[in-house]
Amino acid sequence: MPTLILVRHGRSTANTAGLLAGWTPGVALDERGAAQAAALPGRLDGLPLSEVVSSPLQRCQETLQPLLDARPGLRPHTDERIGECHYGDWSGRKLAELMDEPLMQVVQSHPSAAAFPGGESMRAMQTRAAEAVREWNARVERDHGADAVYLMCSHGDIIKSLVADALGLHLDLFQRISVEPCSITAIRYTRLRPFLVRLGDTGDFASLAPREEPAGDDAPVGGGAGAP
């Protein structure tokens, strides 16, 4: 079965503003995010990509554009099932404000029980994304062979949930996974089991350095902004 390259979108204007973007329209890459996207073709140089699939949201489309420009033979596909979690009434709100919501503790500690008001549950988010990957695996293998490599550009919580699915982790453990903006995660699928072969690779270790303000114990909902 194929190898899936998961790319989180580059840093966005919502990331730097501390907002939970969700499906809010008009959320674009910021200056650093655009630079991250511009570097993506070089990072993937030499890797044969049979298909490219994207979330429909602007920040993912913008992240992929330099790669598509560099590889004009690739025709991108859009799949709503790998779009961001539907955060409902939380969308567009400040993450600092959301930390006081009682639901946030559930999102952090028991996400399989979390459902966003006016949105979807985290279980539903993981289910739709995993179903999309399984369907694309079958399609890519059928059209390009069992050793094919393809790419999906998606969002932090989606990628974390797919990693948890590949590792056989309960969704309640997925907040232990971290994927920074424009990081690359790779999962090689086989008939018996998936293998996680890269996780959140940015090629940059700056985010591991001590920060003036400690990162804290909570996982950033939506994936966070990455290194300062």
Short mmCIF file of C-alpha atoms in Angstrom, two decimals:
data_model
loop_
_atom_site.label_atom_id
_atom_site.label_comp_id
_atom_site.label_asym_id
_atom_site.label_seq_id
_atom_site.Cartn_x
_atom_site.Cartn_y
_atom_site.Cartn_z
CA MET A 1 0.00 0.00 0.00
CA PRO A 2 1.13 3.62 -0.51
CA THR A 3 3.16 5.97 1.64
CA LEU A 4 1.29 9.08 2.74
CA ILE A 5 3.09 12.40 3.25
CA LEU A 6 1.07 14.64 5.57
CA VAL A 7 1.92 18.33 5.47
CA ARG A 8 0.41 20.73 7.95
CA HIS A 9 -0.29 24.14 6.41
CA GLY A 10 2.25 26.90 6.99
CA ARG A 11 1.85 29.38 9.82
CA SER A 12 -1.32 31.40 9.37
CA THR A 13 -2.58 34.80 10.41
CA ALA A 14 -4.86 33.03 12.91
CA ASN A 15 -1.90 31.19 14.44
CA THR A 16 -0.03 34.42 15.10
CA ALA A 17 -3.18 36.16 16.39
CA GLY A 18 -3.90 33.33 18.82
CA LEU A 19 -7.24 32.53 17.20
CA LEU A 20 -8.91 29.16 16.69
CA ALA A 21 -9.55 29.49 12.97
CA GLY A 22 -11.59 26.39 12.19
CA TRP A 23 -13.43 26.94 8.92
CA THR A 24 -13.44 30.75 9.23
CA PRO A 25 -12.97 32.07 5.67
CA GLY A 26 -10.08 34.30 4.67
CA VAL A 27 -7.44 32.82 6.98
CA ALA A 28 -4.23 33.10 4.94
CA LEU A 29 -0.58 32.31 5.52
CA ASP A 30 1.39 35.01 7.31
CA GLU A 31 4.86 36.07 6.15
CA ARG A 32 6.60 33.18 7.84
CA GLY A 33 3.98 30.74 6.57
CA ALA A 34 4.55 31.93 3.00
CA ALA A 35 8.30 31.38 3.46
CA GLN A 36 7.63 27.90 4.82
CA ALA A 37 5.48 27.12 1.79
CA ALA A 38 8.15 28.45 -0.56
CA ALA A 39 10.69 26.07 1.01
CA LEU A 40 8.45 23.02 0.67
CA PRO A 41 9.40 22.11 -2.94
CA GLY A 42 13.06 21.92 -1.97
CA ARG A 43 12.34 19.79 1.08
CA LEU A 44 10.40 17.33 -1.06
CA ASP A 45 12.78 17.42 -4.00
CA GLY A 46 13.49 13.97 -5.36
CA LEU A 47 10.40 12.45 -3.77
CA PRO A 48 8.06 11.15 -6.49
CA LEU A 49 4.51 12.26 -5.70
CA SER A 50 1.75 10.46 -7.54
CA GLU A 51 -1.12 12.58 -6.19
CA VAL A 52 -1.62 15.73 -4.12
CA VAL A 53 -4.75 16.16 -1.99
CA SER A 54 -5.66 19.26 -0.01
CA SER A 55 -8.07 20.55 2.54
CA PRO A 56 -10.32 23.13 0.85
CA LEU A 57 -9.25 25.87 3.28
CA GLN A 58 -7.20 28.79 1.99
CA ARG A 59 -4.16 28.26 4.22
CA CYS A 60 -3.68 24.73 2.88
CA GLN A 61 -4.19 25.77 -0.73
CA GLU A 62 -1.60 28.53 -0.31
CA THR A 63 0.86 26.13 1.30
CA LEU A 64 0.66 23.79 -1.70
CA GLN A 65 0.89 26.42 -4.43
CA PRO A 66 4.72 26.65 -4.59
CA LEU A 67 4.93 22.84 -4.81
CA LEU A 68 2.36 22.76 -7.60
CA ASP A 69 4.21 25.55 -9.42
CA ALA A 70 7.41 23.51 -9.19
CA ARG A 71 5.69 20.35 -10.41
CA PRO A 72 3.27 21.44 -13.15
CA GLY A 73 2.41 17.83 -13.95
CA LEU A 74 0.66 17.37 -10.61
CA ARG A 75 -3.08 17.98 -10.60
CA PRO A 76 -4.33 18.81 -7.08
CA HIS A 77 -7.46 17.29 -5.58
CA THR A 78 -9.58 18.80 -2.81
CA ASP A 79 -11.20 16.64 -0.12
CA GLU A 80 -13.37 18.25 2.55
CA ARG A 81 -12.90 15.23 4.81
CA ILE A 82 -9.34 16.36 5.59
CA GLY A 83 -10.50 19.91 6.28
CA GLU A 84 -10.12 21.39 9.75
CA CYS A 85 -12.25 20.25 12.64
CA HIS A 86 -15.60 22.06 12.70
CA TYR A 87 -15.19 23.97 15.95
CA GLY A 88 -18.63 25.54 15.65
CA ASP A 89 -19.21 28.39 18.10
CA TRP A 90 -15.55 28.29 19.09
CA SER A 91 -14.39 29.25 15.60
CA GLY A 92 -12.68 32.62 15.38
CA ARG A 93 -12.38 33.00 19.17
CA LYS A 94 -9.20 33.74 21.10
CA LEU A 95 -7.53 30.59 22.40
CA ALA A 96 -6.73 32.43 25.65
CA GLU A 97 -10.45 32.97 26.23
CA LEU A 98 -11.32 29.38 25.40
CA MET A 99 -9.00 28.09 28.10
CA ASP A 100 -11.66 29.18 30.64
CA GLU A 101 -14.39 27.12 28.96
CA PRO A 102 -15.28 23.92 30.90
CA LEU A 103 -15.19 22.00 27.61
CA MET A 104 -11.50 22.79 27.18
CA GLN A 105 -10.57 20.39 29.98
CA VAL A 106 -12.49 17.66 28.14
CA VAL A 107 -10.73 18.55 24.87
CA GLN A 108 -7.37 18.25 26.64
CA SER A 109 -7.95 15.14 28.76
CA HIS A 110 -10.84 13.20 27.19
CA PRO A 111 -11.13 14.36 23.55
CA SER A 112 -13.12 11.30 22.52
CA ALA A 113 -15.98 12.80 24.59
CA ALA A 114 -15.56 16.34 23.25
CA ALA A 115 -18.14 17.83 20.91
CA PHE A 116 -17.93 21.50 19.99
CA PRO A 117 -21.12 23.57 20.37
CA GLY A 118 -22.57 24.14 16.93
CA GLY A 119 -19.77 22.02 15.44
CA GLU A 120 -18.67 18.39 15.38
CA SER A 121 -17.18 15.93 17.82
CA MET A 122 -13.50 15.06 17.77
CA ARG A 123 -14.48 11.44 17.17
CA ALA A 124 -16.32 12.45 14.01
CA MET A 125 -13.32 14.50 12.90
CA GLN A 126 -10.99 11.52 13.22
CA THR A 127 -13.43 9.13 11.57
CA ARG A 128 -13.93 11.23 8.44
CA ALA A 129 -10.21 11.89 8.05
CA ALA A 130 -9.27 8.22 8.50
CA GLU A 131 -11.94 7.17 6.01
CA ALA A 132 -10.57 9.66 3.51
CA VAL A 133 -7.05 8.26 3.89
CA ARG A 134 -8.21 4.68 3.46
CA GLU A 135 -10.12 5.57 0.29
CA TRP A 136 -7.16 7.52 -1.10
CA ASN A 137 -4.80 4.66 -0.25
CA ALA A 138 -6.92 2.31 -2.34
CA ARG A 139 -7.22 4.81 -5.18
CA VAL A 140 -3.50 5.61 -5.27
CA GLU A 141 -2.54 1.93 -5.17
CA ARG A 142 -4.98 1.15 -7.96
CA ASP A 143 -3.78 3.98 -10.20
CA HIS A 144 -0.07 4.16 -9.34
CA GLY A 145 0.96 0.90 -7.69
CA ALA A 146 1.62 -0.34 -4.18
CA ASP A 147 4.89 1.60 -3.77
CA ALA A 148 3.42 4.98 -4.70
CA VAL A 149 3.88 8.08 -2.55
CA TYR A 150 1.21 10.76 -2.28
CA LEU A 151 0.71 13.93 -0.26
CA MET A 152 -2.09 15.46 1.77
CA CYS A 153 -2.03 19.04 3.09
CA SER A 154 -4.20 19.36 6.16
CA HIS A 155 -4.43 20.74 9.71
CA GLY A 156 -2.88 20.08 13.10
CA ASP A 157 -5.72 18.23 14.81
CA ILE A 158 -6.49 16.23 11.66
CA ILE A 159 -2.87 15.09 11.29
CA LYS A 160 -2.56 14.26 14.98
CA SER A 161 -5.72 12.15 14.79
CA LEU A 162 -4.38 10.30 11.73
CA VAL A 163 -1.10 9.60 13.53
CA ALA A 164 -3.06 8.23 16.50
CA ASP A 165 -5.08 6.05 14.12
CA ALA A 166 -1.90 4.72 12.47
CA LEU A 167 -0.30 3.92 15.83
CA GLY A 168 -3.42 2.29 17.24
CA LEU A 169 -3.65 4.97 19.94
CA HIS A 170 -6.95 5.85 21.52
CA LEU A 171 -8.11 9.33 20.54
CA ASP A 172 -7.79 10.34 24.20
CA LEU A 173 -4.00 10.14 23.75
CA PHE A 174 -3.74 12.21 20.58
CA GLN A 175 -3.04 15.46 22.45
CA ARG A 176 0.38 13.99 23.27
CA ILE A 177 1.32 14.39 19.59
CA SER A 178 2.72 17.65 18.22
CA VAL A 179 2.91 18.79 14.58
CA GLU A 180 4.15 22.31 13.87
CA PRO A 181 3.20 24.50 10.89
CA CYS A 182 4.53 23.14 7.58
CA SER A 183 5.87 20.04 9.30
CA ILE A 184 6.04 16.76 7.41
CA THR A 185 4.65 13.52 8.79
CA ALA A 186 4.94 10.28 6.81
CA ILE A 187 2.97 7.07 7.25
CA ARG A 188 3.75 3.96 5.22
CA TYR A 189 0.70 1.74 4.98
CA THR A 190 1.00 -2.03 4.52
CA ARG A 191 -1.50 -4.85 4.34
CA LEU A 192 -1.11 -5.67 8.04
CA ARG A 193 -0.27 -2.35 9.73
CA PRO A 194 0.85 1.24 9.15
CA PHE A 195 4.35 2.43 10.02
CA LEU A 196 4.96 5.98 11.23
CA VAL A 197 8.27 6.89 9.56
CA ARG A 198 8.34 10.67 10.15
CA LEU A 199 6.53 12.81 12.70
CA GLY A 200 6.31 16.60 12.63
CA ASP A 201 9.61 17.03 10.76
CA THR A 202 10.41 20.68 10.04
CA GLY A 203 14.20 20.37 9.78
CA ASP A 204 14.35 23.17 12.35
CA PHE A 205 15.09 22.57 16.02
CA ALA A 206 14.41 26.13 17.19
CA SER A 207 11.12 25.09 18.76
CA LEU A 208 13.02 22.82 21.17
CA ALA A 209 14.94 25.72 22.73
CA PRO A 210 13.73 27.10 26.08
CA ARG A 211 11.19 29.90 25.75
CA GLU A 212 10.73 33.04 27.80
CA GLU A 213 7.19 31.90 28.52
CA PRO A 214 6.90 28.14 29.20
CA ALA A 215 4.71 26.25 26.75
CA GLY A 216 2.54 24.90 29.57
CA ASP A 217 0.83 21.54 30.01
CA ASP A 218 -2.08 21.93 27.57
CA ALA A 219 -1.97 20.94 23.92
CA PRO A 220 -2.68 23.83 21.54
CA VAL A 221 -6.10 23.22 20.01
CA GLY A 222 -5.77 23.41 16.23
CA GLY A 223 -2.03 22.73 16.36
CA GLY A 224 -0.37 25.92 17.57
CA ALA A 225 1.88 28.43 15.85
CA GLY A 226 5.17 26.58 16.13
CA ALA A 227 8.53 28.16 16.99
CA PRO A 228 8.44 31.88 17.88
#
